[in-house]
Amino acid sequence: MKILVVGTGAREHAICKAIEGNAELYSLMSNKNPGIARISKYQIGSENDIELVKKYAIQNNIDMAVIGPEAPLEKGIVDALEAEGIGCVGPTKEAAKIETDKVFMRNLFENYKIGGSLVYRVFDNYEDISNFIDDFGEDVVIKPVGLTGGKGVKIMGEQLKDAEEAKNYSKEIIDTKMGGHAKVVIEERAIGEEFTVQAFVDGKNIAPMPAVQDHPYAFDGDEGPITGGMGSYSDKGGLLPFLDQKAYDESVKIMEETVNAINKEVGPYRGFLYGQFMLCKDGPKLIEYNARFGDPEAMNVLQLLQSNFVDICEGIVDGNLKGAKFSDKATVCKYIVPKGYPGNAVPDQIIDVDERKINEAGAEVYYAAVNEKDGKVYSSSSRALGIVSVADSIEEAEKLCENATKYVKGDVYHRRDVGTTELIQKRIKHMEELKK
Ligand code: GLY
């Protein structure tokens, strides 16, 4: 079988590694990711150029395509490839609206009475926004309707100092059509601990994966600007130290109900579904969905996957997913990023990665937004590589992972506290205090 993986980052490197050896691997990526390049036949080009992806797939008689990022999903890459008879692991343009259209997502929750929703309103004018925020009287979250590359969501009490700033930012979203719509979604601010549950979905059946916690803030202690995610951990048993089986099961139920609702509304959802939840004092609330694997979370779960990933992908395409087995271990992933990230990194700096030493230290390397030239790895302005360790406890995996980071040299940094006992205790205490 010939499988094409679309996308360039560490998530796609992890997907390629999971396929390696079980299919003939092709990839279409926007720059030369050294990890993907060495295990696949590849074409460099924009993954958002649907015609290019289609042409490359047809030329190479691709049987199945696995789509990594959300942007090509929004452009209808799956619709285009399926029209050529190529099975896709990824939702159609309509089904991907669960991520690409936040009004669609929240309305689905309301219309199908799906649990774990938040109070929300959709606005297209300043006056109504202002009245709502004043009447609501509590902190809100302001969201553009469409995709903004993770940069559009702002929270009152964090990036937005007060109600005035929240109103002004909402107006800016409408005036500039940020995310492609002259509309804004305003939601209640959920207080708790964030976690991720991902699932394989074949249109009706879902196979959930172990829960993961990502770390969006750039610096140790959850300080600094929001990033694409600086690292993540998962625990034995598929739960998290602050997340029990009941809350996990409730989250999975929310995802099942969502998949059923999408099916009724716009047709089957096939692919990976990423649920970003907040564990609040009264249970999990859905913050948002992604119509793809998480990054870094894909690295945690794919390292643990015991079932054959290609069989799972075939099950997704054929609508007969049989479930997925994961090893009962903990994982820690730390992202190495260029200094100045996010926003001010100087690209094209050499990063020296001693993969052999990293592997000997008990960790794996997943390359992200780097470019290989003449055998050397060059940075971009985004995340460079993920280092992942698997062990019997988070503590042990963290030690292995942190130790392995010393074999990456260059103008880079990483969060040292991801997966540390101290940070995890802080999460547990936070939840305990909320539940009092
Ligand atoms: N972990 C954040 C994301 O995948 O969007």
Coordinates of N, CA and C in Angstrom, one line a residue, residues 109 113-117 195-199 206 208-209 211 238-239 242-259 273 275-287 289 431 435:
F109 N -23.4 21.7 19.7 CA -23.5 21.3 21.1 C -24.9 21.7 21.6
K113 N -27.8 18.9 22.2 CA -27.8 18.8 23.7 C -26.6 18.0 24.1
I114 N -25.4 18.3 23.6 CA -24.2 17.6 24.0 C -23.7 18.2 25.3
G115 N -23.2 17.3 26.2 CA -22.8 17.7 27.5 C -21.5 18.5 27.4
G116 N -21.1 19.2 28.5 CA -19.8 19.8 28.6 C -19.6 21.1 27.8
S117 N -20.8 21.7 27.5 CA -20.7 23.0 26.7 C -20.5 24.2 27.6
F195 N -6.8 19.7 29.5 CA -6.2 18.4 29.1 C -6.7 18.1 27.7
T196 N -6.1 17.1 27.0 CA -6.4 16.7 25.7 C -6.8 15.3 25.6
V197 N -7.9 15.0 25.0 CA -8.3 13.6 24.6 C -8.4 13.6 23.1
Q198 N -7.6 12.6 22.5 CA -7.7 12.5 21.0 C -8.3 11.1 20.7
A199 N -8.9 11.0 19.5 CA -9.6 9.7 19.2 C -9.4 9.5 17.7
I206 N -15.6 5.5 17.7 CA -14.4 6.2 18.0 C -13.5 5.3 18.9
P208 N -10.7 6.0 21.5 CA -10.0 7.1 22.3 C -8.6 6.7 22.6
M209 N -7.8 7.7 22.8 CA -6.4 7.5 23.1 C -6.1 8.0 24.6
A211 N -5.1 10.3 27.7 CA -5.2 11.7 27.9 C -3.8 12.3 28.0
G238 N -3.6 5.8 31.1 CA -4.3 6.7 30.1 C -5.0 7.9 30.8
L239 N -4.8 8.0 32.1 CA -5.4 9.2 32.8 C -4.3 10.2 33.1
F242 N -4.3 14.6 37.7 CA -5.5 15.3 38.2 C -6.8 14.9 37.5
L243 N -6.8 13.9 36.7 CA -7.9 13.5 35.9 C -8.3 12.1 36.2
D244 N -9.5 11.9 36.8 CA -9.9 10.5 37.1 C -10.7 9.8 35.9
Q245 N -10.9 8.5 36.1 CA -11.6 7.7 35.1 C -13.0 8.3 34.7
K246 N -13.7 8.8 35.7 CA -15.0 9.3 35.5 C -15.0 10.5 34.6
A247 N -14.0 11.5 34.8 CA -13.9 12.7 34.0 C -13.4 12.3 32.6
Y248 N -12.5 11.3 32.5 CA -12.0 10.9 31.2 C -13.2 10.3 30.4
D249 N -14.0 9.4 31.1 CA -15.1 8.8 30.4 C -16.2 9.8 29.9
E250 N -16.4 10.8 30.8 CA -17.3 11.9 30.4 C -16.8 12.6 29.1
S251 N -15.5 12.8 29.1 CA -14.9 13.5 27.9 C -15.1 12.7 26.6
V252 N -14.9 11.4 26.8 CA -15.0 10.5 25.6 C -16.5 10.5 25.2
K253 N -17.4 10.5 26.1 CA -18.8 10.5 25.8 C -19.2 11.8 25.0
I254 N -18.6 12.9 25.4 CA -18.8 14.2 24.7 C -18.3 14.0 23.3
M255 N -17.2 13.4 23.1 CA -16.6 13.2 21.7 C -17.5 12.3 20.9
E256 N -18.0 11.2 21.5 CA -18.9 10.3 20.8 C -20.2 11.0 20.4
E257 N -20.7 11.8 21.3 CA -22.0 12.5 20.9 C -21.7 13.6 19.8
T258 N -20.5 14.1 19.9 CA -20.1 15.1 18.8 C -20.1 14.4 17.5
V259 N -19.4 13.3 17.4 CA -19.2 12.5 16.2 C -20.6 12.2 15.6
L273 N -9.6 13.1 15.9 CA -10.4 14.2 16.5 C -9.7 14.5 17.8
G275 N -9.9 16.7 21.2 CA -10.8 17.4 22.1 C -9.9 18.1 23.1
Q276 N -10.0 19.5 23.1 CA -9.3 20.2 24.2 C -10.3 20.5 25.3
F277 N -10.1 20.0 26.5 CA -11.1 20.1 27.6 C -10.5 20.9 28.7
M278 N -11.4 21.5 29.5 CA -11.0 22.1 30.8 C -11.7 21.2 31.8
L279 N -10.9 20.7 32.8 CA -11.5 20.0 33.9 C -11.9 21.1 34.9
C280 N -13.2 21.3 35.0 CA -13.7 22.3 35.9 C -14.2 21.6 37.2
K281 N -14.7 22.4 38.2 CA -15.1 21.7 39.4 C -16.3 20.8 39.2
D282 N -17.1 21.1 38.2 CA -18.3 20.3 37.9 C -18.1 19.4 36.7
G283 N -16.8 19.0 36.4 CA -16.6 18.1 35.3 C -15.9 18.7 34.1
P284 N -15.7 17.9 33.0 CA -15.0 18.4 31.9 C -15.9 19.3 31.0
K285 N -15.3 20.4 30.5 CA -16.0 21.3 29.5 C -15.2 21.3 28.3
L286 N -15.9 21.3 27.1 CA -15.2 21.3 25.8 C -14.8 22.8 25.5
I287 N -13.5 23.0 25.4 CA -13.0 24.3 25.0 C -13.0 24.5 23.5
Y289 N -12.4 22.0 19.5 CA -12.0 20.7 18.8 C -10.9 21.1 17.8
M431 N -6.6 21.7 41.2 CA -7.9 21.0 41.1 C -8.5 20.8 42.5
K435 N -12.2 22.2 43.8 CA -13.3 21.3 44.2 C -13.8 21.5 45.6

